[in-house]
Coordinates of C-alpha atoms in Angstrom, one line a residue:
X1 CA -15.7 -48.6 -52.5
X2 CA -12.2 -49.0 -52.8
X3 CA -10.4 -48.8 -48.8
X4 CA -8.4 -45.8 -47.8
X5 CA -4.4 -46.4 -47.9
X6 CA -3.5 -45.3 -44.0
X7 CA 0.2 -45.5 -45.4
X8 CA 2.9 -46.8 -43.4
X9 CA 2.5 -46.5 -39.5
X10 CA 5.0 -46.7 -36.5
X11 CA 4.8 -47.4 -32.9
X12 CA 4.4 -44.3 -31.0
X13 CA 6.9 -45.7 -28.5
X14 CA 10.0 -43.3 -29.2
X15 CA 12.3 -46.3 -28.0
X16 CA 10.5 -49.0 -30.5
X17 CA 9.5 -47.5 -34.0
X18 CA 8.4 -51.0 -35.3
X19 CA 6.3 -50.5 -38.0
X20 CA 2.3 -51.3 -37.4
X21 CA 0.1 -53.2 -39.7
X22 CA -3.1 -51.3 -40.1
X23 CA -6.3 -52.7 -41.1
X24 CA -9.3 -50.6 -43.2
X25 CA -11.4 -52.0 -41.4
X26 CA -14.1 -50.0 -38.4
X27 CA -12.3 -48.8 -35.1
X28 CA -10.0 -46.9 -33.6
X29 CA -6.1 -47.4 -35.3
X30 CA -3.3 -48.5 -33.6
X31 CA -0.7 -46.6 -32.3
X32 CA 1.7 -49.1 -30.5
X33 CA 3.1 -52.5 -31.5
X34 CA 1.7 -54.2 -29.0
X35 CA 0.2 -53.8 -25.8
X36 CA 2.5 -54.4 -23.6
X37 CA 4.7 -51.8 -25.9
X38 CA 2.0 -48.9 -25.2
X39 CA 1.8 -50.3 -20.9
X40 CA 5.6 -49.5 -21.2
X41 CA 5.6 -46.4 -22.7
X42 CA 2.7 -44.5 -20.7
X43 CA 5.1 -45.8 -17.8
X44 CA 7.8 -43.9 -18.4
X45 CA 6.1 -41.0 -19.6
X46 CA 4.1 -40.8 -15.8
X47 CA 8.0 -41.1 -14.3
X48 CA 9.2 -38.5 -16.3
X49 CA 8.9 -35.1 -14.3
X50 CA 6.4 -32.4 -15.2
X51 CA 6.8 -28.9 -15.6
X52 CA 5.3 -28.0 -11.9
X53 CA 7.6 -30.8 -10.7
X54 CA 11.0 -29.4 -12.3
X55 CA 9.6 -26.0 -11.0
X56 CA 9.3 -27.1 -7.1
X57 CA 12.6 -28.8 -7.4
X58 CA 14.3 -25.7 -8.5
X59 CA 12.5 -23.7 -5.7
X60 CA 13.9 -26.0 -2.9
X61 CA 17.2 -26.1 -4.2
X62 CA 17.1 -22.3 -4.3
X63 CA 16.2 -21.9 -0.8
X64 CA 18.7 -24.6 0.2
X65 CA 21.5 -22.7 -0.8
X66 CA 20.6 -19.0 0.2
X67 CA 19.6 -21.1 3.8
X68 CA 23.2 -22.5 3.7
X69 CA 24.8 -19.2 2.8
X70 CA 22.7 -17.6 5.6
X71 CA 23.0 -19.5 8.3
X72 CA 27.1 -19.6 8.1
X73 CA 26.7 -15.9 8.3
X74 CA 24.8 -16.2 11.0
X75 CA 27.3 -18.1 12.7
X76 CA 30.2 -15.5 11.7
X77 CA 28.4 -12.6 13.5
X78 CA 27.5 -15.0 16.6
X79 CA 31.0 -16.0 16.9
X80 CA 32.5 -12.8 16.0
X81 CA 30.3 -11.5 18.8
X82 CA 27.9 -9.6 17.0
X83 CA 24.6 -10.1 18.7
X84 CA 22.5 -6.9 16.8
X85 CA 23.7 -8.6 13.3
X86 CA 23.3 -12.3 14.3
X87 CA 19.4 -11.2 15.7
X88 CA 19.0 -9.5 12.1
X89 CA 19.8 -12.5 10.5
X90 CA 17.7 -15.1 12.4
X91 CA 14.4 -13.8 10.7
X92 CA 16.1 -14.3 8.0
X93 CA 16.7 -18.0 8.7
X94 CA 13.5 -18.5 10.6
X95 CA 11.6 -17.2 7.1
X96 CA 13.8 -19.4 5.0
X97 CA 13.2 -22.8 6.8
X98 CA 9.4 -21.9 6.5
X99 CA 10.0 -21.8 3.0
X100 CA 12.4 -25.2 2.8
X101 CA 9.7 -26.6 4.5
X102 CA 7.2 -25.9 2.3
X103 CA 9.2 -27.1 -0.5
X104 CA 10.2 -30.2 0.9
X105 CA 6.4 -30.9 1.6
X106 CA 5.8 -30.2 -1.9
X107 CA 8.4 -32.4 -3.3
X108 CA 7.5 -35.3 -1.3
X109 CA 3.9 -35.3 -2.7
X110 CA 5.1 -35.1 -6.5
X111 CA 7.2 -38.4 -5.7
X112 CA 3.7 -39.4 -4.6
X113 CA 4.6 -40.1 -0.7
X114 CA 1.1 -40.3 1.3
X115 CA -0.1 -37.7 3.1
X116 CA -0.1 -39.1 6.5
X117 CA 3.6 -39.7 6.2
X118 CA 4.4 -36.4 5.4
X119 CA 2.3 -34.9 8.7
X120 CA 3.6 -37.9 10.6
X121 CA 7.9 -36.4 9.8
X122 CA 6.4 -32.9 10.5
X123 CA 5.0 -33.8 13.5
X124 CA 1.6 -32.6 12.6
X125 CA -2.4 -33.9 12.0
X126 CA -2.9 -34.7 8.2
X127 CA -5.2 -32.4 8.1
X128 CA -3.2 -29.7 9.7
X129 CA -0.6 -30.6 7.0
X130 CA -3.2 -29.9 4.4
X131 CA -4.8 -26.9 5.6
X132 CA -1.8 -25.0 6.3
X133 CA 0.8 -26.0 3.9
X134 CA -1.6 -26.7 0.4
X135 CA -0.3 -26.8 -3.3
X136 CA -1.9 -23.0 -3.2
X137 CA 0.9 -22.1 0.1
X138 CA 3.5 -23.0 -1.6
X139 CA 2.8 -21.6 -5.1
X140 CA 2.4 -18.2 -2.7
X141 CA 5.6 -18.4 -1.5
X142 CA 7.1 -19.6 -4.7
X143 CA 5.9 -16.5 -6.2
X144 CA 7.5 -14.4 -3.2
X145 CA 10.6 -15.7 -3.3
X146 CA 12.5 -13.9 -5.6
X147 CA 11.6 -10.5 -4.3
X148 CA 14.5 -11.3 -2.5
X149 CA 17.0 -13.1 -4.1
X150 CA 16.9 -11.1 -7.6
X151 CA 18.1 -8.0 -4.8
X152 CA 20.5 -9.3 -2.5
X153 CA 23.9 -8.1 -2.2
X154 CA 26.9 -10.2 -2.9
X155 CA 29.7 -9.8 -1.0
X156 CA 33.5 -10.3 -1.5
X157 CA 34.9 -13.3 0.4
X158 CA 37.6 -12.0 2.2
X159 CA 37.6 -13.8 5.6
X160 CA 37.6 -17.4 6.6
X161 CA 35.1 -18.3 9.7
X162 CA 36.2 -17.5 12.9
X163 CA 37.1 -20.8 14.7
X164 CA 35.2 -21.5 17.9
X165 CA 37.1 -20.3 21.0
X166 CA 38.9 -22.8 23.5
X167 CA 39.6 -21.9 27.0
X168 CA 43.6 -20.5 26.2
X169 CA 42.4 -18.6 23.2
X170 CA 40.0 -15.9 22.4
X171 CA 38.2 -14.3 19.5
X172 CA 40.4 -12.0 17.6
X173 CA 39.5 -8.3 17.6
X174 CA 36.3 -7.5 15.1
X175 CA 37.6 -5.9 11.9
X176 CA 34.2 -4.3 10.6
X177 CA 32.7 -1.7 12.7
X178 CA 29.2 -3.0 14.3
X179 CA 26.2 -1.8 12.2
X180 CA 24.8 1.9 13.5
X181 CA 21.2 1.8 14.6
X182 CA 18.8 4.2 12.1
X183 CA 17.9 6.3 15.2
X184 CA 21.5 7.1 16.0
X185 CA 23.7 9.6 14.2
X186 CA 27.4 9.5 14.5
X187 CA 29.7 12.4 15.3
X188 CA 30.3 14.6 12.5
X189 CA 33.9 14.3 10.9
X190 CA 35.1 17.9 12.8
X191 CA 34.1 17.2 16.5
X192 CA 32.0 15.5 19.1
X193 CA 28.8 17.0 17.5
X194 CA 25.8 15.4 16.5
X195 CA 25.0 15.6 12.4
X196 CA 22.2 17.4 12.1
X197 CA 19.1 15.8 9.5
X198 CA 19.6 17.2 5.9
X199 CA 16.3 16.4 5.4
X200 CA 14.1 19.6 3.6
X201 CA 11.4 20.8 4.6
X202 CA 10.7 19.0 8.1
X203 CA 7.8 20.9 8.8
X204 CA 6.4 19.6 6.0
X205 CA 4.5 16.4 6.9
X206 CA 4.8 14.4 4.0
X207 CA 2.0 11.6 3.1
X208 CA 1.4 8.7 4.6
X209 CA 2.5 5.3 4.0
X210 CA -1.8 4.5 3.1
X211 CA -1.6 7.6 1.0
X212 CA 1.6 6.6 -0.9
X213 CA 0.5 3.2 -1.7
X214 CA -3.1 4.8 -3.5
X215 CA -0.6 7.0 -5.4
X216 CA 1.6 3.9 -6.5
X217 CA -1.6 2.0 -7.6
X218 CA -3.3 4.7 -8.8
X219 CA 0.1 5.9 -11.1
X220 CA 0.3 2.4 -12.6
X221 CA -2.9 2.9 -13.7
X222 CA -2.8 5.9 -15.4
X223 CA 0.4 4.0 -17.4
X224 CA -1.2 0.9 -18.4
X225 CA -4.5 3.4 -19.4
X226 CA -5.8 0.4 -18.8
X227 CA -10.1 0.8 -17.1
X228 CA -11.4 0.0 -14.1
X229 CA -13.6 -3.2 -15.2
X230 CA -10.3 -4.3 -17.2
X231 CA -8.6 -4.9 -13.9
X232 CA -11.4 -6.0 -11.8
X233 CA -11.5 -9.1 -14.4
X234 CA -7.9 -9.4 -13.8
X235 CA -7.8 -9.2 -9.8
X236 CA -11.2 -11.5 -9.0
X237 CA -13.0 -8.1 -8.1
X238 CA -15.7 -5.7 -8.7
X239 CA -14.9 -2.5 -10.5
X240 CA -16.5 -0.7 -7.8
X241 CA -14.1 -2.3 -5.7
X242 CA -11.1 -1.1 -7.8
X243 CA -12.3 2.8 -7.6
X244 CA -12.2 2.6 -3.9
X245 CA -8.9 1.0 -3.9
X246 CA -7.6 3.8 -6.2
X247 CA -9.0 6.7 -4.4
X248 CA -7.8 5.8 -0.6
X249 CA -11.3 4.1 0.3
X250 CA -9.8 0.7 0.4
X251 CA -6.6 -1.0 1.5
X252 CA -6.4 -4.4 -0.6
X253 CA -5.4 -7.6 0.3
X254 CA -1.5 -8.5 -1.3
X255 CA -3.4 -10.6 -3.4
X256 CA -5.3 -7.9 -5.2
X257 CA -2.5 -5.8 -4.9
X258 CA -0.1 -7.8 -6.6
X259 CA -2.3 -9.2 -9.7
X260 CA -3.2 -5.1 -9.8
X261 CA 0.5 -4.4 -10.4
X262 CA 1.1 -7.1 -12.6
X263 CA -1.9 -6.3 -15.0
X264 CA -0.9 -3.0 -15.1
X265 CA 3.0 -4.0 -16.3
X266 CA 4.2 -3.0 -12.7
X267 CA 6.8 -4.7 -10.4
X268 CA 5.5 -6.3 -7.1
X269 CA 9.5 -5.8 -5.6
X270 CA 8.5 -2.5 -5.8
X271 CA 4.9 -2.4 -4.6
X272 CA 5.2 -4.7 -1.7
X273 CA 7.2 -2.7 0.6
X274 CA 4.6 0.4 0.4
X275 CA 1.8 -2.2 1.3
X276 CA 3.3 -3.6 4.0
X277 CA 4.0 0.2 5.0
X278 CA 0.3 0.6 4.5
X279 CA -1.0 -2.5 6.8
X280 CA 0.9 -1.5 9.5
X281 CA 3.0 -4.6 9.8
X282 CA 6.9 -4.6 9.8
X283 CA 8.7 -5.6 6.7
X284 CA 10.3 -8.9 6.1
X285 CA 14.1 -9.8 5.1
X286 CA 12.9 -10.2 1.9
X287 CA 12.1 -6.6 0.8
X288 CA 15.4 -4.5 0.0
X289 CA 16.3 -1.0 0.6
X290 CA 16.2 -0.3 -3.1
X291 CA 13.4 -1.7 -4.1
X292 CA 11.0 0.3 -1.3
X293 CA 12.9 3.5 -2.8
X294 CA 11.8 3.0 -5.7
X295 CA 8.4 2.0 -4.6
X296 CA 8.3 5.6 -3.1
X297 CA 9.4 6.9 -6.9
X298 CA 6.7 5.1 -8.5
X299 CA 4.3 7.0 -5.9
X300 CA 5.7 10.1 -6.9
X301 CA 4.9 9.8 -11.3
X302 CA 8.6 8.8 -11.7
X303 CA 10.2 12.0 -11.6
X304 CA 13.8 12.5 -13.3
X305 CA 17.1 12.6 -11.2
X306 CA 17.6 16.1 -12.5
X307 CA 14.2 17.5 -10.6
X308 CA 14.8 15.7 -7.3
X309 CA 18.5 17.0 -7.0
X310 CA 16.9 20.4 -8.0
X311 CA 15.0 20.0 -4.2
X312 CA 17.7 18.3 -2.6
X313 CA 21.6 17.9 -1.8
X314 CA 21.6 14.8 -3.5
X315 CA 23.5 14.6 -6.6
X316 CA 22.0 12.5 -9.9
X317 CA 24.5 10.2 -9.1
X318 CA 23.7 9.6 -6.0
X319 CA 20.0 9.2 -6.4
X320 CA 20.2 6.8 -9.4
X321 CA 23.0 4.6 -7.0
X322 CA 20.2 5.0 -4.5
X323 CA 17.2 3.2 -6.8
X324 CA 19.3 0.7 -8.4
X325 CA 21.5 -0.1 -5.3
X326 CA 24.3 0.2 -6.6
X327 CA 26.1 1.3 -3.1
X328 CA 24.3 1.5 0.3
X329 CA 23.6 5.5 1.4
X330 CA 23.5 7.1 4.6
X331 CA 19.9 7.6 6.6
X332 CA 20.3 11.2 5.7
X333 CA 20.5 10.6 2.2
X334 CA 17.8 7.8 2.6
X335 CA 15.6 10.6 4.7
X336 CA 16.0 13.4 2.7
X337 CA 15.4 11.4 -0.7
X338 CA 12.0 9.9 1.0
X339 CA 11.0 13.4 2.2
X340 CA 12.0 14.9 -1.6
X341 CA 9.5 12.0 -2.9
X342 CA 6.2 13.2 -0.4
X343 CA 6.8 10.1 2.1
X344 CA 7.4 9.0 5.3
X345 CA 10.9 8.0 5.9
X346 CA 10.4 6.2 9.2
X347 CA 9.1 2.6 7.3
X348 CA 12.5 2.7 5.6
X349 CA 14.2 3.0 8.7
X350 CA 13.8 -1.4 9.4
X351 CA 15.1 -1.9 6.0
X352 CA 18.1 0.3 5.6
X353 CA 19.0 -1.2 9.1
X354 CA 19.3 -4.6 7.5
X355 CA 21.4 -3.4 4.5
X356 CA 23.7 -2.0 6.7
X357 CA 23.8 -5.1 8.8
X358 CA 24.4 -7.2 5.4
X359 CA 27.4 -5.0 4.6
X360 CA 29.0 -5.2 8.2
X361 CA 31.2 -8.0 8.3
X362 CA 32.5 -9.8 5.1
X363 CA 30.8 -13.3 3.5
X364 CA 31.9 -16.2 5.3
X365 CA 33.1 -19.4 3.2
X366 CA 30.8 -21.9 2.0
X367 CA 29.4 -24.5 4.0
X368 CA 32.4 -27.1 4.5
X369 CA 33.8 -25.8 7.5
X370 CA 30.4 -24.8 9.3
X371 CA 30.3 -28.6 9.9
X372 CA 33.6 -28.8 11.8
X373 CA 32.4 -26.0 13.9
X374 CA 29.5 -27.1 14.6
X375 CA 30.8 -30.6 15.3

């Protein structure tokens, strides 16, 4: 039997390409030069970082910077004496180190650092360290990060940062007006007199925020026409388990409610405020304004501009400004668009209180001359 021409061969090494002498005789060919050519290549390749690596780096750099950004407004309103928008904004920080934290954790392990090292900086049990912040923790929050960085509002940097005050000098006079407090209502433009609520209908008693969330999940549904063992495959549950979701029976874990959304081609910015509505539980600084209205517009089929203004005062302009946000509305507008929609506008109350405390003093500068304050 003649033997098989392999052809010319080359090292596998992208940083050799010497050319290998193949034999044809039994066993397995060669691929490198030489040994010690092959030791040095899968060596570089383990170095080299992985998708999941470049993925965590990128997550901690992201929350490093909105942390920075955050925090030196946090220190404008303080020293600007602003306590209502400086307490807004410390949830904000406190959620944001959770996160850093998470991502630094992750980041040490993928440049292989030892458990026990990790736990001993933290100040925590290994086994704490494992239990509570897990590969699975930190994908979780990596996946609920950008529900609120793709909707934050940039601002204009108009002002420098207020310098700290020495004894012969004081703070100079706040230029923004302090953010106004959902509950209150300022005097109307003619007079002393309160503004009354444009809201229609108030003896209507729209649904509740359990009720809006079935009509969200059961709406997406309907669009993806997609059946009920179809997305009990894709959530991890029985079918049976998805009816009762979708008729009011159940309220599902964010889990469930978010792989529900996303099999069915929805947005979880958009469903996450109405489940948070629906648990009972406040929502976080990184739900937005816009996103929960149009969470309340998915609930309601989606219907056009044109047929809300029809019920309302509010202009098509005004409405479409209101679900992109484009421009921050009044709590009238925000209450009589909810109440036009079938919902509750008293879970929207938290969240419109935070826009407006995002929008009451200008950006501070970046983080140079933080330090010098703080020094």
């Amino acid at each position: 039997m003649t033997p098989k021409d392999f052809g010319p061969a080359y090292c596998l090494n992208p940083h050799c390409g010497k050319p290998i002498g193949r034999n044809a005789g039994s066993g397995r060919p060669r691929t490198y030069c030489s040994d010690a050519c092959g030791r040095a290549y899968r060596r570089a390749r383990e170095k080299s970082p992985t998708p999941d690596t470049v993925a965590h780096n990128d997550f901690t750099d992201q929350v490093a910077a909105d942390l920075g950004r955050v925090v030196n407004h946090l220190l404008y309103r303080a020293l600007a004496q602003q306590p209502l928008a400086a307490l807004s904004l410390i949830r904000t920080v406190e959620g944001d180190l959770e996160d850093l934290k998470a991502a630094l954790v992750q980041q040490a392990r993928d440049q292989r650092q030892k458990n026990p090292d990790i736990a001993e900086c933290l100040g925590l049990p290994p086994e704490q360290l494992t239990r509570k912040l897990s590969a699975d923790a930190v994908r979780r929050r990596m996946e609920s990060r950008p529900l609120r960085t793709r909707t934050r509002v940039r601002l204009p940097r108009q002002a420098a940062l207020p310098t700290a005050p020495s004894p012969r000098t004081a703070l100079p006079p706040r230029t923004a007006p302090a953010p106004r407090i959902p509950g209150q209502r300022g005097p109307a433009a003619g007079g002393g007199e309160m503004t009354p609520s444009r809201a229609r209908d108030p003896d209507r008693n729209p649904a509740g925020p359990a009720a809006v969330l079935t009509r969200a999940l059961s709406h997406l549904q309907r669009l993806s026409g997609r059946s009920l063992r179809e997305l009990a495959d894709d959530t991890d549950v029985s079918a049976s388990y998805v009816s009762r979701v979708l008729s009011g029976e159940r309220c599902p874990s964010w889990k469930v409610t978010r792989l529900f959304t996303l099999a069915c081609g929805g947005d979880p910015a958009e469903v996450q405020p109405l489940w948070v509505a629906a648990r009972g539980q406040a929502p976080s600084q990184r739900q937005s304004l816009p996103a929960a209205l149009r969470g309340l517009h998915l609930a309601a089929a989606r219907p056009h501009t044109e047929q809300i203004g029809a019920h309302t005062r509010l202009t098509a302009h005004t409405i479409t400004g209101m679900l992109n946000g484009t421009a921050l509305p009044s709590w009238e507008d925000v209450e009589e668009l909810a109440h036009a929609l079938n919902a509750e506008a008293q879970p929207l109350r938290p969240l419109w209180n935070a826009a407006c405390a995002a929008l009451a003093a200008p950006l501070p500068p970046a983080a140079g001359p933080v330090a010098k304050v703080i020094g």
